[in-house]
Every structure is written in structure tokens, then in C-alpha cells.
mmCIF file of C-alpha atoms in Angstrom:
data_model
loop_
_atom_site.group_PDB
_atom_site.id
_atom_site.type_symbol
_atom_site.label_atom_id
_atom_site.label_comp_id
_atom_site.label_asym_id
_atom_site.label_seq_id
_atom_site.Cartn_x
_atom_site.Cartn_y
_atom_site.Cartn_z
ATOM 1 C CA MET A 23 0.000 0.000 0.000
ATOM 2 C CA VAL A 24 1.319 3.474 -0.961
ATOM 3 C CA PRO A 25 1.265 5.971 1.918
ATOM 4 C CA ILE A 26 -1.259 8.823 1.692
ATOM 5 C CA ARG A 27 1.588 11.350 1.934
ATOM 6 C CA GLY A 28 3.213 9.801 -1.208
ATOM 7 C CA ILE A 29 -0.043 9.961 -3.160
ATOM 8 C CA ARG A 30 -0.459 13.664 -2.308
ATOM 9 C CA ALA A 31 3.125 14.385 -3.382
ATOM 10 C CA ARG A 32 2.523 12.739 -6.757
ATOM 11 C CA ARG A 33 -0.700 14.738 -7.232
ATOM 12 C CA ASP A 34 1.146 17.978 -6.419
ATOM 13 C CA ARG A 35 3.894 17.176 -8.912
ATOM 14 C CA SER A 36 1.269 16.356 -11.595
ATOM 15 C CA ARG A 37 -0.456 19.677 -10.967
ATOM 16 C CA LEU A 38 2.875 21.494 -11.275
ATOM 17 C CA HIS A 39 3.593 19.750 -14.591
ATOM 18 C CA LEU A 40 0.111 20.595 -15.927
ATOM 19 C CA GLY A 41 0.449 24.188 -14.793
ATOM 20 C CA ALA A 42 3.831 24.530 -16.447
ATOM 21 C CA LEU A 43 2.473 22.983 -19.668
ATOM 22 C CA ALA A 44 -0.510 25.355 -19.639
ATOM 23 C CA ALA A 45 1.782 28.338 -19.079
ATOM 24 C CA ALA A 46 3.988 27.227 -21.957
ATOM 25 C CA LEU A 47 0.971 26.838 -24.257
ATOM 26 C CA LEU A 48 -0.263 30.301 -23.303
ATOM 27 C CA ALA A 49 3.151 31.767 -23.952
ATOM 28 C CA LEU A 50 3.372 29.999 -27.321
ATOM 29 C CA THR A 51 -0.126 31.218 -28.204
ATOM 30 C CA GLY A 52 0.925 34.725 -27.312
ATOM 31 C CA LEU A 53 3.953 34.483 -29.605
ATOM 32 C CA VAL A 54 1.893 33.130 -32.488
ATOM 33 C CA VAL A 55 -0.669 35.912 -32.118
ATOM 34 C CA ALA A 56 2.007 38.576 -31.761
ATOM 35 C CA THR A 57 4.090 37.448 -34.722
ATOM 36 C CA PRO A 58 1.730 38.579 -37.521
ATOM 37 C CA GLY A 59 1.375 41.948 -35.854
ATOM 38 C CA THR A 60 5.135 42.323 -35.743
ATOM 39 C CA GLY A 61 5.515 41.305 -39.376
ATOM 40 C CA SER A 62 2.728 43.646 -40.449
ATOM 41 C CA ALA A 63 4.326 46.499 -38.538
ATOM 42 C CA ALA A 64 7.585 45.907 -40.392
ATOM 43 C CA GLY A 65 5.831 45.799 -43.786
ATOM 44 C CA TRP A 66 7.113 47.631 -46.833
ATOM 45 C CA ARG A 67 8.034 51.199 -47.583
ATOM 46 C CA TYR A 68 7.616 52.725 -51.042
ATOM 47 C CA THR A 69 9.516 55.877 -51.955
ATOM 48 C CA MET A 70 8.475 57.935 -54.966
ATOM 49 C CA VAL A 71 10.499 60.721 -56.594
ATOM 50 C CA GLY A 72 9.083 62.865 -59.365
ATOM 51 C CA PHE A 73 8.477 66.299 -60.777
ATOM 52 C CA SER A 74 5.083 67.984 -60.999
ATOM 53 C CA ASN A 75 2.744 69.854 -63.286
ATOM 54 C CA ILE A 76 3.786 73.010 -61.443
ATOM 55 C CA SER A 77 7.545 72.730 -61.863
ATOM 56 C CA GLN A 78 10.086 70.605 -63.678
ATOM 57 C CA HIS A 79 12.917 72.299 -61.764
ATOM 58 C CA HIS A 80 12.178 70.676 -58.406
ATOM 59 C CA MET A 81 12.038 67.025 -57.341
ATOM 60 C CA ASP A 82 9.378 66.015 -54.811
ATOM 61 C CA VAL A 83 9.606 62.937 -52.565
ATOM 62 C CA TYR A 84 6.606 60.893 -51.394
ATOM 63 C CA GLN A 85 6.212 57.810 -49.214
ATOM 64 C CA SER A 86 3.645 54.995 -48.950
ATOM 65 C CA GLY A 87 3.156 51.755 -47.046
ATOM 66 C CA ASP A 88 0.839 50.125 -49.598
ATOM 67 C CA ALA A 89 2.023 51.526 -52.961
ATOM 68 C CA THR A 90 -1.361 53.232 -53.380
ATOM 69 C CA THR A 91 -1.709 56.074 -50.897
ATOM 70 C CA PHE A 92 1.348 58.307 -51.111
ATOM 71 C CA ARG A 93 1.982 61.218 -48.773
ATOM 72 C CA PRO A 94 4.626 63.934 -49.083
ATOM 73 C CA LEU A 95 7.938 63.206 -47.415
ATOM 74 C CA ARG A 96 9.475 66.459 -48.647
ATOM 75 C CA MET A 97 8.340 68.784 -51.397
ATOM 76 C CA SER A 98 11.028 70.470 -53.501
ATOM 77 C CA ALA A 99 13.528 68.096 -51.899
ATOM 78 C CA PHE A 100 16.063 68.677 -54.668
ATOM 79 C CA THR A 101 16.757 71.473 -57.138
ATOM 80 C CA PRO A 102 19.590 70.949 -59.638
ATOM 81 C CA PRO A 103 22.149 73.739 -60.095
ATOM 82 C CA SER A 104 20.990 74.115 -63.712
ATOM 83 C CA GLY A 105 18.570 72.560 -66.145
ATOM 84 C CA VAL A 106 15.525 70.505 -65.193
ATOM 85 C CA VAL A 107 14.980 67.437 -63.022
ATOM 86 C CA ARG A 108 12.544 65.412 -65.104
ATOM 87 C CA ASP A 109 11.926 61.651 -65.135
ATOM 88 C CA PRO A 110 13.880 60.792 -61.956
ATOM 89 C CA SER A 111 14.734 57.171 -61.129
ATOM 90 C CA ILE A 112 15.807 56.050 -57.645
ATOM 91 C CA PHE A 113 17.651 53.138 -56.052
ATOM 92 C CA ARG A 114 19.520 52.474 -52.796
ATOM 93 C CA GLY A 115 23.131 51.363 -53.053
ATOM 94 C CA ALA A 116 24.863 48.748 -50.926
ATOM 95 C CA ASP A 117 26.579 51.598 -49.046
ATOM 96 C CA GLY A 118 23.229 52.945 -47.829
ATOM 97 C CA TRP A 119 23.103 55.988 -50.115
ATOM 98 C CA TYR A 120 19.976 56.709 -52.140
ATOM 99 C CA HIS A 121 20.817 57.726 -55.702
ATOM 100 C CA VAL A 122 18.690 59.544 -58.270
ATOM 101 C CA ALA A 123 19.333 59.871 -61.992
ATOM 102 C CA TYR A 124 17.295 62.368 -64.003
ATOM 103 C CA THR A 125 16.785 64.097 -67.350
ATOM 104 C CA THR A 126 18.583 67.442 -67.459
ATOM 105 C CA GLY A 127 17.148 68.581 -70.786
ATOM 106 C CA ARG A 128 20.573 68.341 -72.385
ATOM 107 C CA ALA A 129 22.821 65.551 -73.679
ATOM 108 C CA THR A 130 23.679 64.656 -70.082
ATOM 109 C CA ILE A 131 22.228 62.628 -67.209
ATOM 110 C CA GLY A 132 22.059 64.331 -63.811
ATOM 111 C CA PHE A 133 22.816 62.574 -60.513
ATOM 112 C CA ALA A 134 22.021 63.365 -56.868
ATOM 113 C CA ARG A 135 22.204 61.374 -53.642
ATOM 114 C CA SER A 136 20.802 61.302 -50.109
ATOM 115 C CA ARG A 137 21.212 59.416 -46.844
ATOM 116 C CA ASP A 138 17.657 59.931 -45.595
ATOM 117 C CA ARG A 139 15.560 60.541 -48.763
ATOM 118 C CA VAL A 140 14.813 64.032 -47.390
ATOM 119 C CA ASN A 141 18.055 65.959 -47.884
ATOM 120 C CA TRP A 142 19.518 65.628 -51.376
ATOM 121 C CA ALA A 143 22.787 66.866 -52.824
ATOM 122 C CA PHE A 144 23.758 67.259 -56.468
ATOM 123 C CA THR A 145 26.767 65.112 -57.365
ATOM 124 C CA HIS A 146 27.406 65.528 -61.100
ATOM 125 C CA GLU A 147 26.169 65.495 -64.670
ATOM 126 C CA TYR A 148 27.390 62.729 -66.912
ATOM 127 C CA PRO A 149 27.788 63.635 -70.606
ATOM 128 C CA VAL A 150 26.674 61.027 -73.110
ATOM 129 C CA PRO A 151 28.313 62.368 -76.277
ATOM 130 C CA LEU A 152 27.833 59.643 -78.882
ATOM 131 C CA CYS A 153 24.936 57.451 -79.976
ATOM 132 C CA CYS A 154 22.633 56.275 -82.696
ATOM 133 C CA ALA A 155 24.838 56.678 -85.778
ATOM 134 C CA LEU A 156 23.824 54.354 -88.614
ATOM 135 C CA LEU A 157 21.056 52.697 -86.573
ATOM 136 C CA PRO A 158 17.777 52.165 -88.482
ATOM 137 C CA GLY A 159 15.012 54.667 -87.851
ATOM 138 C CA SER A 160 17.216 57.215 -86.100
ATOM 139 C CA GLY A 161 17.311 59.864 -88.867
ATOM 140 C CA ASP A 162 15.516 63.177 -88.400
ATOM 141 C CA GLY A 163 14.326 63.638 -91.985
ATOM 142 C CA ARG A 164 16.277 66.877 -92.572
ATOM 143 C CA GLY A 165 18.414 65.542 -95.368
ATOM 144 C CA VAL A 166 21.949 64.293 -95.592
ATOM 145 C CA PHE A 167 23.417 67.775 -95.285
ATOM 146 C CA GLY A 168 20.844 69.054 -92.813
ATOM 147 C CA SER A 169 21.738 69.975 -89.264
ATOM 148 C CA SER A 170 20.105 68.363 -86.250
ATOM 149 C CA SER A 171 22.517 69.569 -83.565
ATOM 150 C CA GLY A 172 24.026 72.866 -84.622
ATOM 151 C CA SER A 173 26.637 73.974 -87.122
ATOM 152 C CA LEU A 174 29.076 71.220 -86.142
ATOM 153 C CA SER A 175 26.645 68.410 -86.861
ATOM 154 C CA PHE A 176 27.211 65.958 -89.682
ATOM 155 C CA GLY A 177 23.481 66.012 -90.334
ATOM 156 C CA SER A 178 21.034 63.112 -90.340
ATOM 157 C CA ALA A 179 19.573 60.884 -92.998
ATOM 158 C CA GLY A 180 17.143 62.140 -95.611
ATOM 159 C CA SER A 181 14.314 60.067 -94.153
ATOM 160 C CA SER A 182 13.133 59.568 -90.596
ATOM 161 C CA ASP A 183 13.039 55.851 -91.430
ATOM 162 C CA GLY A 184 16.707 55.902 -92.350
ATOM 163 C CA PRO A 185 19.795 55.917 -90.129
ATOM 164 C CA SER A 186 21.270 58.971 -88.471
ATOM 165 C CA LEU A 187 24.483 60.166 -90.066
ATOM 166 C CA SER A 188 25.344 62.204 -86.992
ATOM 167 C CA PRO A 189 27.085 60.502 -84.051
ATOM 168 C CA PHE A 190 26.509 63.397 -81.641
ATOM 169 C CA THR A 191 23.861 62.958 -78.969
ATOM 170 C CA THR A 192 21.408 65.851 -78.700
ATOM 171 C CA LYS A 193 19.050 64.272 -76.120
ATOM 172 C CA ALA A 194 19.674 61.810 -73.277
ATOM 173 C CA TRP A 195 16.316 61.300 -71.592
ATOM 174 C CA ALA A 196 14.385 59.147 -69.137
ATOM 175 C CA PRO A 197 17.177 57.299 -67.262
ATOM 176 C CA GLU A 198 16.056 54.193 -65.347
ATOM 177 C CA PHE A 199 18.181 52.269 -62.868
ATOM 178 C CA PHE A 200 18.303 48.489 -63.178
ATOM 179 C CA VAL A 201 20.309 46.668 -60.507
ATOM 180 C CA GLU A 202 21.256 43.015 -60.863
ATOM 181 C CA GLY A 203 23.826 40.957 -58.992
ATOM 182 C CA GLY A 204 25.330 44.038 -57.393
ATOM 183 C CA ARG A 205 25.880 45.733 -60.760
ATOM 184 C CA VAL A 206 24.158 49.051 -61.404
ATOM 185 C CA HIS A 207 22.883 49.618 -64.930
ATOM 186 C CA LEU A 208 21.226 52.685 -66.392
ATOM 187 C CA VAL A 209 18.664 52.313 -69.172
ATOM 188 C CA LEU A 210 18.260 55.582 -71.073
ATOM 189 C CA SER A 211 16.745 56.934 -74.282
ATOM 190 C CA MET A 212 19.058 58.762 -76.674
ATOM 191 C CA SER A 213 18.718 60.686 -79.921
ATOM 192 C CA THR A 214 20.821 62.667 -82.394
ATOM 193 C CA GLY A 215 17.757 64.581 -83.544
ATOM 194 C CA GLY A 216 15.666 61.720 -84.900
ATOM 195 C CA GLY A 217 13.943 58.849 -83.142
ATOM 196 C CA PHE A 218 14.862 57.859 -79.601
ATOM 197 C CA ILE A 219 16.750 54.588 -79.139
ATOM 198 C CA PRO A 220 17.045 52.716 -75.793
ATOM 199 C CA TYR A 221 20.581 52.145 -74.500
ATOM 200 C CA VAL A 222 22.218 50.530 -71.464
ATOM 201 C CA MET A 223 25.243 51.789 -69.546
ATOM 202 C CA THR A 224 26.861 49.989 -66.585
ATOM 203 C CA ALA A 225 28.465 51.800 -63.637
ATOM 204 C CA LEU A 226 32.184 51.241 -63.096
ATOM 205 C CA ASP A 227 32.400 52.810 -59.632
ATOM 206 C CA PRO A 228 30.135 53.089 -56.538
ATOM 207 C CA GLY A 229 29.835 56.859 -56.964
ATOM 208 C CA LEU A 230 28.272 56.409 -60.437
ATOM 209 C CA ARG A 231 30.779 58.799 -62.012
ATOM 210 C CA MET A 232 32.269 56.334 -64.496
ATOM 211 C CA TRP A 233 30.216 54.247 -66.917
ATOM 212 C CA THR A 234 30.741 51.830 -69.759
ATOM 213 C CA PRO A 235 30.027 53.190 -73.251
ATOM 214 C CA PRO A 236 26.273 53.079 -73.985
ATOM 215 C CA VAL A 237 25.174 49.911 -75.787
ATOM 216 C CA PRO A 238 21.926 49.872 -77.803
ATOM 217 C CA ILE A 239 19.252 47.455 -76.608
ATOM 218 C CA LEU A 240 18.658 44.996 -79.430
ATOM 219 C CA SER A 241 15.350 44.673 -81.266
ATOM 220 C CA ILE A 242 13.352 47.362 -79.474
ATOM 221 C CA GLY A 243 14.326 49.882 -82.119
ATOM 222 C CA ALA A 244 14.007 53.605 -82.718
ATOM 223 C CA ASP A 245 11.034 55.735 -81.688
ATOM 224 C CA HIS A 246 10.847 54.039 -78.292
ATOM 225 C CA ILE A 247 11.369 55.931 -75.047
ATOM 226 C CA ASP A 248 10.830 55.619 -71.271
ATOM 227 C CA THR A 249 12.123 52.050 -71.180
ATOM 228 C CA THR A 250 11.905 50.401 -67.752
ATOM 229 C CA ILE A 251 13.068 46.821 -67.160
ATOM 230 C CA VAL A 252 12.308 44.225 -64.472
ATOM 231 C CA LYS A 253 13.498 40.640 -64.304
ATOM 232 C CA VAL A 254 11.536 37.565 -63.177
ATOM 233 C CA GLY A 255 13.341 34.250 -63.258
ATOM 234 C CA GLY A 256 15.428 34.256 -66.413
ATOM 235 C CA THR A 257 13.188 36.687 -68.316
ATOM 236 C CA TYR A 258 13.774 40.417 -68.716
ATOM 237 C CA HIS A 259 10.576 42.430 -69.181
ATOM 238 C CA ALA A 260 10.906 45.804 -70.901
ATOM 239 C CA PHE A 261 7.988 48.242 -70.780
ATOM 240 C CA VAL A 262 8.410 51.011 -73.336
ATOM 241 C CA LYS A 263 6.494 53.880 -74.882
ATOM 242 C CA ASN A 264 6.062 53.689 -78.651
ATOM 243 C CA GLU A 265 6.792 57.322 -79.444
ATOM 244 C CA GLY A 266 5.050 57.106 -82.815
ATOM 245 C CA LYS A 267 1.816 55.575 -81.535
ATOM 246 C CA LYS A 268 2.046 57.107 -78.004
ATOM 247 C CA THR A 269 1.175 53.731 -76.463
ATOM 248 C CA ILE A 270 2.745 51.343 -73.928
ATOM 249 C CA GLU A 271 4.374 48.180 -75.284
ATOM 250 C CA HIS A 272 5.861 45.081 -73.626
ATOM 251 C CA ALA A 273 8.934 43.200 -74.834
ATOM 252 C CA ILE A 274 10.787 40.226 -73.320
ATOM 253 C CA ALA A 275 14.295 38.795 -73.635
ATOM 254 C CA GLY A 276 16.706 36.325 -72.057
ATOM 255 C CA SER A 277 19.407 39.003 -71.719
ATOM 256 C CA LEU A 278 19.377 42.587 -70.472
ATOM 257 C CA HIS A 279 20.771 43.805 -73.778
ATOM 258 C CA GLY A 280 18.375 41.692 -75.850
ATOM 259 C CA PRO A 281 17.386 40.791 -78.443
ATOM 260 C CA TYR A 282 13.824 41.484 -77.282
ATOM 261 C CA ARG A 283 10.557 40.406 -78.852
ATOM 262 C CA PHE A 284 7.270 42.202 -78.373
ATOM 263 C CA VAL A 285 4.333 40.428 -76.701
ATOM 264 C CA PRO A 286 0.685 41.497 -76.308
ATOM 265 C CA ILE A 287 -0.277 43.892 -73.516
ATOM 266 C CA ARG A 288 -3.563 45.480 -72.399
ATOM 267 C CA ASN A 289 -4.473 48.601 -74.362
ATOM 268 C CA PHE A 290 -4.052 51.527 -71.950
ATOM 269 C CA GLY A 291 -4.975 54.061 -74.601
ATOM 270 C CA ARG A 292 -2.823 56.707 -76.265
ATOM 271 C CA PHE A 293 -0.706 59.503 -74.845
ATOM 272 C CA VAL A 294 0.632 57.477 -71.927
ATOM 273 C CA GLU A 295 4.271 57.337 -70.834
ATOM 274 C CA GLY A 296 6.694 57.311 -67.894
ATOM 275 C CA MET A 297 6.128 53.725 -66.756
ATOM 276 C CA ALA A 298 7.419 52.582 -63.356
ATOM 277 C CA VAL A 299 7.031 48.931 -62.280
ATOM 278 C CA VAL A 300 7.278 47.743 -58.673
ATOM 279 C CA ARG A 301 6.414 44.673 -56.581
ATOM 280 C CA LEU A 302 3.366 44.928 -54.305
ATOM 281 C CA PRO A 303 3.131 43.675 -50.696
ATOM 282 C CA ASN A 304 1.085 40.654 -51.887
ATOM 283 C CA GLY A 305 3.746 39.690 -54.443
ATOM 284 C CA ASN A 306 1.884 40.997 -57.483
ATOM 285 C CA TRP A 307 3.246 43.735 -59.735
ATOM 286 C CA ARG A 308 2.092 47.304 -60.216
ATOM 287 C CA MET A 309 2.780 49.544 -63.192
ATOM 288 C CA TYR A 310 2.302 53.295 -62.859
ATOM 289 C CA PHE A 311 2.063 55.519 -65.918
ATOM 290 C CA ASP A 312 1.513 59.151 -66.803
ATOM 291 C CA ALA A 313 -1.536 59.994 -68.929
ATOM 292 C CA TYR A 314 -0.061 63.360 -69.795
ATOM 293 C CA LYS A 315 -2.758 64.606 -72.177
ATOM 294 C CA THR A 316 -5.521 64.314 -69.577
ATOM 295 C CA GLY A 317 -3.261 65.355 -66.685
ATOM 296 C CA GLN A 318 -3.900 62.098 -64.822
ATOM 297 C CA TYR A 319 -1.706 59.398 -63.300
ATOM 298 C CA HIS A 320 -2.811 55.771 -63.447
ATOM 299 C CA TYR A 321 -1.793 52.336 -62.220
ATOM 300 C CA SER A 322 -2.530 48.748 -63.229
ATOM 301 C CA ASP A 323 -1.753 45.462 -61.443
ATOM 302 C CA SER A 324 -0.598 42.056 -62.661
ATOM 303 C CA ARG A 325 0.305 38.658 -61.237
ATOM 304 C CA ASP A 326 2.668 37.679 -64.033
ATOM 305 C CA LEU A 327 3.556 40.906 -65.943
ATOM 306 C CA TYR A 328 1.497 39.698 -68.919
ATOM 307 C CA ALA A 329 -2.166 40.112 -67.908
ATOM 308 C CA TRP A 330 -2.957 43.556 -66.468
ATOM 309 C CA SER A 331 -5.999 44.897 -64.638
ATOM 310 C CA PRO A 332 -8.001 47.874 -65.925
ATOM 311 C CA ALA A 333 -6.237 51.136 -65.121
ATOM 312 C CA LYS A 334 -7.197 53.157 -62.045
ATOM 313 C CA GLU A 335 -6.340 56.699 -61.087
ATOM 314 C CA LEU A 336 -3.635 57.081 -58.479
ATOM 315 C CA PRO A 337 -5.422 58.627 -55.468
ATOM 316 C CA ARG A 338 -4.355 62.006 -54.085
ATOM 317 C CA LEU A 339 -1.563 62.530 -56.610
ATOM 318 C CA SER A 340 -3.259 62.109 -59.984
ATOM 319 C CA GLY A 341 -3.110 65.458 -61.736
ATOM 320 C CA THR A 342 -0.146 66.576 -59.637
ATOM 321 C CA VAL A 343 2.820 64.253 -60.235
ATOM 322 C CA ARG A 344 4.572 63.660 -63.535
ATOM 323 C CA HIS A 345 6.904 60.863 -64.724
ATOM 324 C CA PHE A 346 8.215 59.460 -61.433
ATOM 325 C CA GLY A 347 10.435 56.669 -60.117
ATOM 326 C CA VAL A 348 9.581 54.386 -57.192
ATOM 327 C CA ILE A 349 11.379 51.762 -55.089
ATOM 328 C CA ARG A 350 10.271 49.258 -52.464
ATOM 329 C CA GLU A 351 12.185 48.526 -49.244
ATOM 330 C CA SER A 352 11.556 46.702 -45.981
ATOM 331 C CA ALA A 353 10.189 49.287 -43.541
#
């Protein structure tokens, strides 16, 4: 027979074990409940940089947690020492600096940087002197002895469908950063007076002061501008404006430099440009674009970059912002 005192001791130990187990379960439940809240609080942060209908000489900075509702972070955050600050593109380098590249209105690309996205400093303008010579569709139609870039120009071809005979860049517009494997590329649209042609340059230093010579993107062709590229798996997706038709087109390739082939895309109407493509919190994609004739800004969403939802107006900022750049970071 087991003594009564021994039975009570066993019961007490059992109660202690059950109590400890219950406390552990409660603690675990608390962690499980708290975890989603913590993850949601971390979330994503979207930073937008752009110019406005009011001024192309100032860059405004906005912020959002959902890629839909943007609020000002700092208006007129950056003013270049000369020229304009159109079509800015933004990325954050491995050193923590935020970099912006923008259209100056000349045959140069402007650069600025910031530590906090609020205070920006001009760094330099990079001249892009040569492009487009002998490429199909890059002539300006002024004739072989015509001048497309001043008295020192060689002139362009007699037909806008023909090649440019001038090697001197007159416009370097719409720069877009594309970062892959730690290498920083810049996709930009260049012209010698005729049709725009998309090019790629690759940075040779962290300060973005030295670049490889610009290389034309294969098979997109002249009269295309505002090229922005994203990569999914082994496929590069280029979204471009057809400058002749004033529409958005989609081309894909297995290499950044191409050759690309065009694929169908939803018809977003005419007079649209300035595309920016970013990943959403749910993993889908969002494309923003500037409907510049109506003074509106729109966005469309996609799961796979091929099928896109009907366009919606960007709340709060439609009618205010122009061709902007946007990045996503962990908040």
C-alpha cells in the first residue's frame, strides 16, 4: 500500500507539470498571435520621386506603405544647379546611399544622392556624347546635309526611317536604374535629332561617375522611349512607350541587352508614358504611368507581368505628379 503522503506528493507534482504545460501553451499562443502583428508592422516602404505639373525644376519625394496612398515626405527636396529634373529614377546602393538619376534637358544625365531621402545633394552630370549613328530609324528627316545639332553636326539621314548620319547625342532622356547581382545599370533613351533609341550603360564605380560606353538594346528599335526593365526568373521584361503611336508596349528577352521580342499587352490608350514597375506587398506587380494629355496618373496590377488589370487613377496625386520613379524597401 502506498502511503497517503506519497499519493499527495505525486498529485502535487502532476499539478505542477500541468500548470507549467498550460503556461507554456499560453506563452506559445501569445507568440503566435504577436508574430503577424510584428511582421505587419515591419511591412514595406515605397519611396516615390518625381516632378510635378507646377515645376520641372524641383524634385518632390513621397512615401507609402501600400504603394497606393502616397503622402509627401518632402516637397522640392532637390533642385539641380541648372537645367531641369525630369523623369527621376531612384535606387539604394549597398553603401546605404539613395541615388537619383534624371533628365537634365541636355545631352547629359544628372545625378544626386541622399542618406535619408529628405536631404539631397547634387553630385554631377554625366555627358553622353555619342549614340545612334547608322542605326535604323534614327534619322531626323532633314536631309543628308541638314543639321540636327548645330553647325558642327554631320546632319542626319534624308528620311526619318533611315539611319542617323550624326554621331553626336542631342538628347539623353528618361534614365532608369536596373540593378542586378550588385551591378548598377542605367537604361536611357538617346537621340541625335531623330527617333529615340534605348541604351544601357553599366556603372564602373560606386559613386556612379564612371560608366561603360552606352550599348543599344537589341530589337526594341528607334522611336521608343521611357524604357523600364524588371526581371523575373530568367526573363527580362521591358515596358516602353512607342513614341510614334504614343502607347505602352511590352517586350521580353533572355538578356538585359536583348534581343527582345514584343508580346501582347492590355491597351491603356494613347498619350501614356513614364512607366514605373514595382512589386506589391502581396507579391503581385504594379505599373504606374503618366496619362499626360488628360493630366492624370494611373496604375494597373498584374500577377505575371502579362495580364494587367483595368487602369485606375492614383489617389491624391493624380493630376499633380509627372513621370516618377519608385522603389520598395523593408520598412
